[in-house]
Tab-separated table of C-alpha atoms and ligand atoms in Angstrom:
chain	number	residue	atom	x	y	z
A	1	MET	CA	-16.938	-16.401	-2.539
A	2	LYS	CA	-18.115	-18.639	-5.358
A	3	PHE	CA	-14.545	-19.402	-6.396
A	4	VAL	CA	-12.843	-19.572	-2.983
A	5	ALA	CA	-11.484	-23.049	-2.284
A	6	GLY	CA	-10.574	-22.255	1.352
A	7	LEU	CA	-7.521	-21.225	3.351
A	8	THR	CA	-4.210	-22.948	2.710
A	9	CYS	CA	-1.100	-22.880	4.895
A	10	HIS	CA	1.665	-21.069	3.079
A	11	LEU	CA	4.316	-23.352	4.603
A	12	CYS	CA	2.930	-26.901	4.847
A	13	GLY	CA	-0.079	-26.728	2.505
A	14	ALA	CA	-2.658	-27.836	5.122
A	15	ARG	CA	-6.199	-26.724	4.168
A	16	TYR	CA	-8.875	-25.014	6.264
A	17	PRO	CA	-12.376	-23.587	5.733
A	18	ALA	CA	-12.616	-19.834	4.981
A	19	GLU	CA	-13.110	-18.656	8.576
A	20	ALA	CA	-11.362	-16.179	10.863
A	21	SER	CA	-8.246	-18.236	11.452
A	22	TRP	CA	-4.872	-16.937	10.555
A	23	VAL	CA	-2.264	-19.460	11.612
A	24	CYS	CA	-1.905	-23.099	10.685
A	25	ALA	CA	-2.814	-25.474	13.533
A	26	GLU	CA	-0.150	-27.902	12.262
A	27	CYS	CA	2.893	-25.665	11.830
A	28	LEU	CA	1.891	-22.078	12.821
A	29	GLY	CA	2.482	-20.936	9.205
A	30	PRO	CA	0.370	-18.088	7.765
A	31	LEU	CA	-2.885	-18.982	5.999
A	32	GLU	CA	-3.657	-17.756	2.533
A	33	VAL	CA	-6.895	-17.733	0.503
A	34	SER	CA	-6.893	-20.173	-2.419
A	35	TYR	CA	-9.242	-20.227	-5.414
A	36	ASP	CA	-10.534	-22.559	-8.071
A	37	TYR	CA	-8.674	-20.799	-10.876
A	38	ALA	CA	-10.018	-23.071	-13.614
A	39	ALA	CA	-13.555	-21.988	-12.703
A	40	VAL	CA	-12.548	-18.317	-12.510
A	41	ARG	CA	-10.963	-18.605	-15.966
A	42	GLY	CA	-14.309	-19.672	-17.411
A	43	ALA	CA	-16.260	-16.955	-15.592
A	44	ILE	CA	-14.387	-13.714	-16.383
A	45	SER	CA	-12.957	-11.860	-19.343
A	46	ARG	CA	-11.286	-8.529	-19.995
A	47	SER	CA	-14.476	-7.084	-21.455
A	48	LEU	CA	-16.626	-8.204	-18.517
A	49	ILE	CA	-14.225	-6.526	-16.077
A	50	GLU	CA	-14.011	-3.388	-18.232
A	51	SER	CA	-17.815	-3.108	-18.243
A	52	ARG	CA	-17.927	-2.787	-14.435
A	53	PRO	CA	-17.640	0.265	-12.134
A	54	ARG	CA	-14.156	1.712	-11.744
A	55	SER	CA	-13.307	0.351	-8.302
A	56	LEU	CA	-11.536	-2.692	-6.885
A	57	TRP	CA	-14.877	-4.514	-6.780
A	58	ARG	CA	-14.582	-5.106	-10.521
A	59	TYR	CA	-12.288	-8.071	-9.712
A	60	LEU	CA	-14.863	-9.769	-7.441
A	61	GLU	CA	-14.240	-13.301	-8.782
A	62	LEU	CA	-10.674	-13.106	-7.418
A	63	LEU	CA	-11.682	-11.690	-4.023
A	64	PRO	CA	-12.723	-13.694	-0.923
A	65	VAL	CA	-16.113	-12.044	-0.339
A	66	SER	CA	-19.628	-12.693	-1.643
A	67	GLU	CA	-20.484	-9.150	-2.658
A	68	PRO	CA	-19.294	-5.571	-2.019
A	69	ARG	CA	-20.749	-4.288	1.257
A	70	THR	CA	-18.732	-1.250	2.249
A	71	GLY	CA	-20.446	1.253	-0.023
A	72	PHE	CA	-17.046	2.773	-0.784
A	73	ASP	CA	-15.497	2.795	-4.258
A	74	SER	CA	-11.965	2.003	-3.114
A	75	GLY	CA	-9.295	1.236	-5.674
A	76	PHE	CA	-8.956	1.977	-9.376
A	77	THR	CA	-6.655	4.857	-8.478
A	78	PRO	CA	-4.756	6.613	-11.289
A	79	LEU	CA	-1.759	5.028	-12.991
A	80	VAL	CA	0.115	8.188	-13.919
A	81	ARG	CA	2.634	8.266	-16.784
A	82	ALA	CA	5.375	10.351	-15.187
A	83	THR	CA	7.388	11.956	-17.999
A	84	ARG	CA	9.120	14.766	-16.124
A	85	LEU	CA	10.134	12.487	-13.258
A	86	ALA	CA	11.255	9.844	-15.777
A	87	ARG	CA	13.619	12.360	-17.359
A	88	GLU	CA	14.943	13.288	-13.906
A	89	LEU	CA	15.613	9.625	-13.039
A	90	GLY	CA	16.908	8.595	-16.453
A	91	VAL	CA	14.319	6.029	-17.520
A	92	ALA	CA	12.014	6.014	-20.539
A	93	GLU	CA	8.824	4.455	-19.226
A	94	LEU	CA	7.880	5.357	-15.662
A	95	TYR	CA	4.456	5.096	-14.002
A	96	LEU	CA	3.172	6.045	-10.565
A	97	LYS	CA	0.383	3.969	-9.045
A	98	ASP	CA	-1.202	6.780	-7.072
A	99	ASP	CA	-2.940	5.455	-3.960
A	100	SER	CA	-2.443	8.844	-2.280
A	101	VAL	CA	-5.926	9.579	-3.653
A	102	ASN	CA	-7.494	6.246	-2.718
A	103	HIS	CA	-10.968	6.243	-1.175
A	104	PRO	CA	-12.136	6.868	1.494
A	105	THR	CA	-8.974	7.619	3.528
A	106	PHE	CA	-6.215	8.375	1.007
A	107	SER	CA	-3.879	5.412	1.317
A	108	TYR	CA	-3.313	1.905	0.000
A	109	LYS	CA	-4.942	0.624	3.228
A	110	ASP	CA	-8.426	1.279	1.800
A	111	ARG	CA	-7.831	-1.747	-0.464
A	112	VAL	CA	-7.069	-4.224	2.295
A	113	VAL	CA	-9.739	-2.848	4.609
A	114	SER	CA	-12.415	-3.056	1.881
A	115	ILE	CA	-11.996	-6.801	1.902
A	116	ALA	CA	-11.351	-7.307	5.646
A	117	ALA	CA	-14.394	-5.190	6.623
A	118	THR	CA	-16.661	-6.978	4.166
A	119	ARG	CA	-15.480	-10.357	5.408
A	120	ALA	CA	-15.897	-9.211	9.046
A	121	VAL	CA	-19.580	-8.524	8.316
A	122	GLU	CA	-19.993	-11.826	6.475
A	123	LEU	CA	-18.467	-13.734	9.411
A	124	GLY	CA	-20.749	-11.939	11.875
A	125	PHE	CA	-18.236	-9.835	13.850
A	126	GLN	CA	-19.783	-6.951	15.836
A	127	VAL	CA	-16.473	-5.294	16.664
A	128	PHE	CA	-13.872	-4.339	14.064
A	129	GLY	CA	-10.340	-3.240	14.954
A	130	CYS	CA	-6.675	-3.162	14.020
A	131	ALA	CA	-3.095	-2.620	15.135
A	132	SER	CA	-1.911	0.302	13.066
A	133	THR	CA	1.043	2.480	12.087
A	134	GLY	CA	-1.481	5.214	11.218
A	135	ASN	CA	-3.184	4.777	7.873
A	136	LEU	CA	-4.809	1.488	8.786
A	137	ALA	CA	-6.477	3.041	11.850
A	138	GLY	CA	-8.140	5.701	9.693
A	139	SER	CA	-9.364	3.257	7.107
A	140	VAL	CA	-10.661	0.737	9.659
A	141	ALA	CA	-12.481	3.499	11.578
A	142	ALA	CA	-14.098	4.898	8.411
A	143	HIS	CA	-15.278	1.481	7.288
A	144	ALA	CA	-16.617	0.627	10.774
A	145	ALA	CA	-18.576	3.895	10.781
A	146	ARG	CA	-20.066	3.139	7.377
A	147	LEU	CA	-21.000	-0.421	8.362
A	148	GLY	CA	-22.289	0.389	11.862
A	149	LEU	CA	-19.673	-1.751	13.614
A	150	ALA	CA	-18.161	-0.938	16.995
A	151	CYS	CA	-14.511	-0.042	16.473
A	152	TYR	CA	-11.242	-0.201	18.451
A	153	VAL	CA	-8.022	0.960	16.856
A	154	PHE	CA	-4.619	0.576	18.507
A	155	ILE	CA	-1.702	2.831	17.616
A	156	PRO	CA	1.808	3.588	18.896
A	157	HIS	CA	1.807	6.750	21.067
A	158	ASP	CA	4.093	8.820	18.794
A	159	LEU	CA	2.011	9.015	15.584
A	160	GLU	CA	1.566	12.153	13.496
A	161	PRO	CA	-1.371	14.260	14.840
A	162	ALA	CA	-3.233	14.256	11.515
A	163	LYS	CA	-3.186	10.461	11.430
A	164	VAL	CA	-4.615	10.257	14.952
A	165	LEU	CA	-7.315	12.793	14.082
A	166	GLY	CA	-7.915	11.008	10.768
A	167	ALA	CA	-8.970	7.952	12.765
A	168	ALA	CA	-10.652	9.646	15.748
A	169	ILE	CA	-12.978	11.687	13.522
A	170	TYR	CA	-14.985	8.541	12.691
A	171	GLY	CA	-15.741	7.907	16.366
A	172	PRO	CA	-13.854	4.699	17.221
A	173	THR	CA	-12.158	4.041	20.548
A	174	VAL	CA	-8.545	4.987	19.864
A	175	VAL	CA	-6.050	3.288	22.154
A	176	SER	CA	-2.577	4.826	22.150
A	177	VAL	CA	-0.005	2.335	23.416
A	178	GLU	CA	3.270	3.324	25.088
A	179	GLY	CA	5.427	1.285	22.788
A	180	ASN	CA	6.213	0.795	19.108
A	181	TYR	CA	4.076	-0.917	16.461
A	182	ASP	CA	5.484	-4.324	17.297
A	183	ASP	CA	4.343	-3.895	20.921
A	184	VAL	CA	0.899	-2.764	19.713
A	185	ASN	CA	0.606	-5.783	17.455
A	186	ARG	CA	1.537	-8.207	20.232
A	187	LEU	CA	-1.122	-6.703	22.519
A	188	CYS	CA	-3.774	-6.868	19.788
A	189	THR	CA	-3.072	-10.545	19.164
A	190	GLN	CA	-3.972	-11.194	22.816
A	191	ILE	CA	-7.089	-9.003	22.639
A	192	ALA	CA	-8.399	-10.621	19.436
A	193	ASP	CA	-8.077	-13.990	21.091
A	194	ARG	CA	-9.675	-13.033	24.393
A	195	TYR	CA	-12.576	-10.871	23.180
A	196	GLY	CA	-13.370	-12.484	19.844
A	197	TRP	CA	-13.172	-9.205	17.937
A	198	GLY	CA	-12.363	-9.045	14.248
A	199	PHE	CA	-8.950	-7.443	13.718
A	200	ALA	CA	-8.323	-6.474	10.096
A	201	ASN	CA	-4.634	-7.368	10.142
A	202	ILE	CA	-4.653	-10.169	12.722
A	203	ASN	CA	-7.433	-12.773	12.662
A	204	LEU	CA	-8.848	-11.396	9.381
A	205	ARG	CA	-5.362	-11.076	7.905
A	206	ALA	CA	-5.842	-13.711	5.197
A	207	TYR	CA	-8.724	-11.621	3.761
A	208	TYR	CA	-7.014	-8.293	4.360
A	209	ALA	CA	-4.011	-9.503	2.347
A	210	GLU	CA	-6.222	-10.379	-0.635
A	211	GLY	CA	-7.238	-6.738	-0.946
A	212	ALA	CA	-3.633	-5.822	-1.728
A	213	LYS	CA	-3.689	-7.925	-4.922
A	214	THR	CA	-6.014	-5.398	-6.525
A	215	MET	CA	-3.054	-3.024	-6.884
A	216	ALA	CA	-1.503	-5.507	-9.348
A	217	PHE	CA	-4.802	-6.161	-11.149
A	218	GLU	CA	-5.210	-2.446	-11.766
A	219	ILE	CA	-1.600	-1.858	-12.846
A	220	ALA	CA	-1.858	-4.582	-15.503
A	221	GLU	CA	-5.310	-3.488	-16.701
A	222	GLN	CA	-4.315	0.196	-16.818
A	223	LEU	CA	-1.230	-0.690	-18.877
A	224	GLY	CA	-3.572	-2.259	-21.442
A	225	TRP	CA	-3.549	-5.788	-19.966
A	226	ARG	CA	0.207	-6.224	-19.875
A	227	PHE	CA	2.894	-6.496	-17.201
A	228	PRO	CA	5.549	-3.843	-16.561
A	229	ASP	CA	9.186	-4.968	-16.342
A	230	HIS	CA	9.585	-3.700	-12.744
A	231	VAL	CA	7.482	-2.739	-9.740
A	232	VAL	CA	8.947	-0.963	-6.697
A	233	SER	CA	6.899	-1.560	-3.540
A	234	PRO	CA	7.273	-0.230	-0.007
A	235	VAL	CA	7.465	-2.781	2.810
A	236	ALA	CA	6.109	-2.376	6.343
A	237	GLY	CA	4.392	-5.524	7.663
A	238	GLY	CA	5.014	-7.150	4.290
A	239	THR	CA	1.438	-7.582	3.082
A	240	LEU	CA	1.578	-5.530	-0.094
A	241	LEU	CA	4.712	-6.709	-1.887
A	242	PRO	CA	4.011	-10.463	-2.040
A	243	ARG	CA	0.362	-9.775	-2.978
A	244	ILE	CA	1.367	-7.589	-5.884
A	245	PHE	CA	3.173	-10.664	-7.156
A	246	LYS	CA	0.224	-12.939	-6.335
A	247	GLY	CA	-2.074	-10.594	-8.266
A	248	PHE	CA	0.104	-10.699	-11.396
A	249	ARG	CA	0.415	-14.478	-11.136
A	250	GLU	CA	-3.345	-14.868	-10.868
A	251	LEU	CA	-3.970	-12.710	-13.945
A	252	ARG	CA	-1.758	-15.096	-15.889
A	253	GLU	CA	-3.324	-18.157	-14.274
A	254	VAL	CA	-6.861	-17.149	-15.323
A	255	GLY	CA	-5.768	-16.150	-18.836
A	256	LEU	CA	-6.246	-12.369	-18.637
A	257	VAL	CA	-2.585	-11.393	-19.195
A	258	SER	CA	0.334	-13.314	-20.673
A	259	GLY	CA	4.054	-12.626	-20.677
A	260	THR	CA	6.937	-12.491	-18.262
A	261	LEU	CA	6.066	-11.616	-14.663
A	262	PRO	CA	7.599	-8.374	-13.367
A	263	LYS	CA	10.595	-8.119	-11.069
A	264	ILE	CA	9.373	-6.882	-7.683
A	265	HIS	CA	11.714	-4.645	-5.656
A	266	ALA	CA	11.474	-3.826	-1.936
A	267	ALA	CA	11.813	-0.329	-0.468
A	268	GLN	CA	12.350	0.372	3.253
A	269	PRO	CA	13.564	3.359	5.270
A	270	ALA	CA	17.133	2.898	6.538
A	271	GLY	CA	15.811	3.299	10.101
A	272	SER	CA	13.510	0.286	9.726
A	273	ALA	CA	14.890	-2.090	7.136
A	274	PRO	CA	14.765	-5.686	8.428
A	275	VAL	CA	13.848	-7.041	4.985
A	276	ILE	CA	16.655	-5.172	3.223
A	277	HIS	CA	19.148	-6.434	5.814
A	278	ALA	CA	17.906	-9.987	5.221
A	279	LEU	CA	18.298	-9.613	1.439
A	280	ASP	CA	21.805	-8.174	1.852
A	281	ALA	CA	22.849	-10.870	4.333
A	282	GLY	CA	21.240	-13.746	2.428
A	283	LEU	CA	18.878	-14.606	5.303
A	284	GLU	CA	15.570	-16.365	4.665
A	285	PHE	CA	13.859	-14.848	7.731
A	286	PRO	CA	14.422	-11.158	8.566
A	287	GLU	CA	15.805	-10.410	12.018
A	288	PRO	CA	13.735	-7.907	14.048
A	289	VAL	CA	15.070	-4.336	14.390
A	290	LYS	CA	14.053	-1.348	16.547
A	291	PRO	CA	12.521	1.196	14.137
A	292	ASP	CA	13.685	4.808	14.099
A	293	THR	CA	12.541	6.620	10.955
A	294	ILE	CA	10.552	9.584	9.720
A	295	ALA	CA	8.496	7.142	7.582
A	296	LYS	CA	6.222	6.098	10.444
A	297	SER	CA	3.896	4.140	8.149
A	298	LEU	CA	6.811	1.827	7.439
A	299	ALA	CA	8.139	1.632	11.026
A	300	ILE	CA	7.634	-2.082	11.625
A	301	GLY	CA	10.693	-3.827	13.020
A	302	ASN	CA	9.298	-7.349	12.947
A	303	PRO	CA	7.207	-7.695	9.763
A	304	ALA	CA	4.598	-10.468	9.954
A	305	ASP	CA	5.095	-11.373	6.285
A	306	GLY	CA	8.782	-10.541	6.107
A	307	PHE	CA	9.881	-13.956	4.922
A	308	GLN	CA	7.335	-13.876	2.093
A	309	VAL	CA	8.740	-10.535	0.969
A	310	VAL	CA	12.273	-11.949	0.895
A	311	LYS	CA	11.083	-15.003	-1.013
A	312	VAL	CA	9.155	-13.041	-3.663
A	313	VAL	CA	11.936	-10.510	-4.220
A	314	LYS	CA	14.416	-13.361	-4.804
A	315	GLU	CA	12.021	-15.466	-6.882
A	316	THR	CA	11.245	-12.625	-9.282
A	317	GLY	CA	14.855	-11.513	-9.655
A	318	GLY	CA	14.125	-8.303	-7.784
A	319	ALA	CA	16.308	-6.362	-5.388
A	320	GLY	CA	15.946	-4.256	-2.263
A	321	ALA	CA	17.378	-0.987	-1.027
A	322	SER	CA	16.848	1.448	1.807
A	323	ALA	CA	16.695	5.249	1.919
A	324	THR	CA	17.799	7.643	4.664
A	325	ASP	CA	15.334	10.150	6.148
A	326	GLU	CA	17.117	12.870	4.158
A	327	GLU	CA	16.721	10.971	0.869
A	328	ILE	CA	13.082	10.237	1.717
A	329	LEU	CA	12.189	13.897	2.235
A	330	ASP	CA	14.133	14.922	-0.904
A	331	ALA	CA	12.070	12.412	-2.872
A	332	VAL	CA	8.776	13.734	-1.430
A	333	GLY	CA	9.762	17.190	-2.710
A	334	LEU	CA	10.917	15.866	-6.080
A	335	LEU	CA	7.653	14.015	-6.691
A	336	ALA	CA	5.595	17.071	-5.821
A	337	ARG	CA	7.630	19.427	-8.037
A	338	THR	CA	7.839	17.126	-11.061
A	339	GLU	CA	4.442	15.416	-11.075
A	340	GLY	CA	2.121	17.366	-8.775
A	341	ILE	CA	1.655	14.492	-6.336
A	342	PHE	CA	2.121	15.085	-2.595
A	343	THR	CA	2.956	11.851	-0.812
A	344	GLU	CA	3.889	10.991	2.758
A	345	PRO	CA	7.386	9.700	3.669
A	346	ALA	CA	6.389	6.128	2.723
A	347	GLY	CA	5.967	7.285	-0.883
A	348	GLY	CA	9.233	9.213	-0.634
A	349	THR	CA	10.939	6.001	0.493
A	350	THR	CA	9.675	4.086	-2.527
A	351	LEU	CA	10.698	6.797	-4.967
A	352	ALA	CA	14.135	7.246	-3.358
A	353	VAL	CA	14.761	3.499	-3.588
A	354	ALA	CA	13.579	3.390	-7.221
A	355	ARG	CA	16.095	6.131	-7.956
A	356	THR	CA	18.869	4.096	-6.290
A	357	LEU	CA	17.943	0.951	-8.251
A	358	ILE	CA	18.053	2.921	-11.505
A	359	GLN	CA	21.445	4.372	-10.562
A	360	ARG	CA	22.726	0.875	-9.752
A	361	GLY	CA	21.579	-0.397	-13.160
A	362	VAL	CA	19.137	-2.878	-11.601
A	363	ILE	CA	16.383	-1.061	-13.528
A	364	LYS	CA	17.625	-0.274	-17.040
A	365	PRO	CA	16.806	2.978	-18.851
A	366	THR	CA	14.772	1.202	-21.555
A	367	GLU	CA	12.660	-0.898	-19.186
A	368	SER	CA	9.210	-0.028	-17.816
A	369	VAL	CA	8.821	0.584	-14.102
A	370	VAL	CA	5.862	1.218	-11.785
A	371	ILE	CA	6.456	2.951	-8.445
A	372	CYS	CA	3.755	2.415	-5.803
A	373	ILE	CA	2.820	5.674	-4.066
A	374	THR	CA	0.859	4.411	-1.085
A	375	GLY	CA	0.002	7.402	1.123
A	376	ASN	CA	-0.966	11.087	1.106
A	377	GLY	CA	1.339	13.930	2.144
A	378	TYR	CA	-1.353	16.067	3.784
A	379	LYS	CA	-1.425	13.661	6.737
A	380	THR	CA	2.268	14.258	7.460
A	381	ALA	CA	2.619	17.847	6.215
A	382	GLU	CA	4.799	18.883	9.179
A	383	VAL	CA	7.775	16.863	7.911
A	384	MET	CA	8.071	19.262	4.948
A	385	PHE	CA	7.594	22.606	6.722
A	386	ASP	CA	11.271	23.586	6.626
A	387	ARG	CA	11.797	22.261	3.087
A	388	VAL	CA	9.468	24.572	1.194
A	389	ALA	CA	9.949	28.282	0.492
A	390	SER	CA	7.988	30.667	2.724
A	391	PRO	CA	5.393	32.820	0.946
A	392	ILE	CA	6.669	36.218	-0.201
A	393	ARG	CA	4.775	38.696	1.952
A	394	ILE	CA	3.875	42.050	0.376
A	395	GLY	CA	1.462	44.986	0.717
A	396	ARG	CA	-1.598	45.342	-1.472
A	397	SER	CA	-0.206	47.399	-4.369
A	398	LEU	CA	1.164	46.487	-7.781
A	399	ALA	CA	4.303	48.459	-6.951
A	400	GLU	CA	4.898	46.260	-3.910
A	401	PHE	CA	4.443	43.145	-6.026
A	402	GLU	CA	6.932	44.369	-8.597
A	403	ARG	CA	9.452	45.423	-5.988
A	404	ALA	CA	9.304	42.063	-4.237
A	405	VAL	CA	8.725	39.662	-7.111
A	406	GLY	CA	9.284	41.499	-10.386
A	407	ALA	CA	13.045	41.216	-10.415
A	408	ARG	CA	12.806	37.434	-10.152
A	409	LEU	CA	10.312	36.904	-12.968
A	410	PRO	CA	11.579	34.796	-15.865
A	411	ALA	CA	11.627	36.704	-19.173
A	412	ARG	CA	8.485	35.026	-20.500
A	413	ALA	CA	6.360	35.922	-17.462
A	414	ALA	CA	7.869	39.407	-17.165
A	415	GLY	CA	7.185	40.100	-20.825
A	416	ALA	CA	3.622	38.821	-20.819
A	417	ARG	CA	1.996	42.235	-21.256
A	418	ALA	CA	5.013	44.276	-22.373
B	1	PLP	C1	0.763	0.128	5.423
B	1	PLP	C2	1.474	0.954	4.445
B	1	PLP	C3	2.404	0.422	3.532
B	1	PLP	C4	2.835	-1.028	3.380
B	1	PLP	O1	2.455	-1.884	4.308
B	1	PLP	P1	2.574	-3.484	4.297
B	1	PLP	O2	2.272	-3.788	5.711
B	1	PLP	O3	3.970	-3.848	3.922
B	1	PLP	O4	1.563	-3.988	3.360
B	1	PLP	C5	2.984	1.272	2.632
B	1	PLP	N1	2.700	2.577	2.623
B	1	PLP	C6	1.813	3.131	3.448
B	1	PLP	C7	1.555	4.583	3.346
B	1	PLP	C8	1.165	2.347	4.390
B	1	PLP	O5	0.282	2.914	5.208
B	2	ZN	ZN1	1.070	-25.324	8.094
């Protein structure tokens, strides 16, 4: 908190103290945390950061909390150099930022909740909650359990069973709303107001959003303190994409990385693509849609930060594209087979869109690109059941094995003991 200057309205620039307010009293614009960058510049260095534990807390001077309180080591997930996938897509330098193994609940949401939960404790909230498309509910519930906070999570009624269980296991009150995410979010806005609870992505949203910057900090550090040429980010409510850009900008501002800022590209499922429609139609503000997609994590028809996504994509010279459910599931399979990473449909969406942008020449074969893999496939395993081969069932003898499998063995395996 030492370096936090306060909250600033993203639209009109009005300034507020760092409390649980999320809209500007003057113009209803979203509030954003601002810092004294000159002071941060004097206080941190690459070597100081590198000397710290491998979690998102190593960037504390650029986070809006006093000290880590969650006890979880979220962040610092692998940046995987993907050579087989790169060959498949036709690019030379491809990386996967793998938040499918984030801690403690295996999605990018552990980043934003680390900061929102810590700030909730600092501001004295007794009840912690969220409006969720699935992953957020799990992360909020896990953090509330760890911190001893009462917890209410609100979800649309049609979520994947493993996501519901992945929240319920931590003992929160789970409220399943007969409506879509946008209905859930509207209800939660009223509840936050009336009961004075801390909602990670509503009245604590300014802090929540800051957690997403750590994805950019890590990408640059893991590349050896440099920027990639391109980043492809999924978009749901629109928190992540603009904060990836904010994170890169801050690294330059405080003197940790120099060079040209990356182009940031937006990925959405075709069944929920308000931001892509806005980019295609040249609109500044996305028009709400009714989501219908297998990528439930990304099924937000009226993204709270949609206009910021559009602005950042344009400002950085990025692009946007959408992927059909079929393309999304193909990409989930491709990622698993080429790189050994099992992601949920949100990750499939991002990969499918990256592939499209490479095919369109937006991302050139010689340029470096980072694809953000934001969720874990084990939570949505059922979407892949009819896309993988069934096990070959045999009796217990060697003869049975050879009858069933032997004929299909490649020469090398067949000849292993010949
Ligand atoms: C929440 C989420 C996102 C992106 O969400 P934003 O609201 O745009 O920040 C991406 N992938 C997964 C798996 C998610 O759960
Ligand atoms: Zn304002």
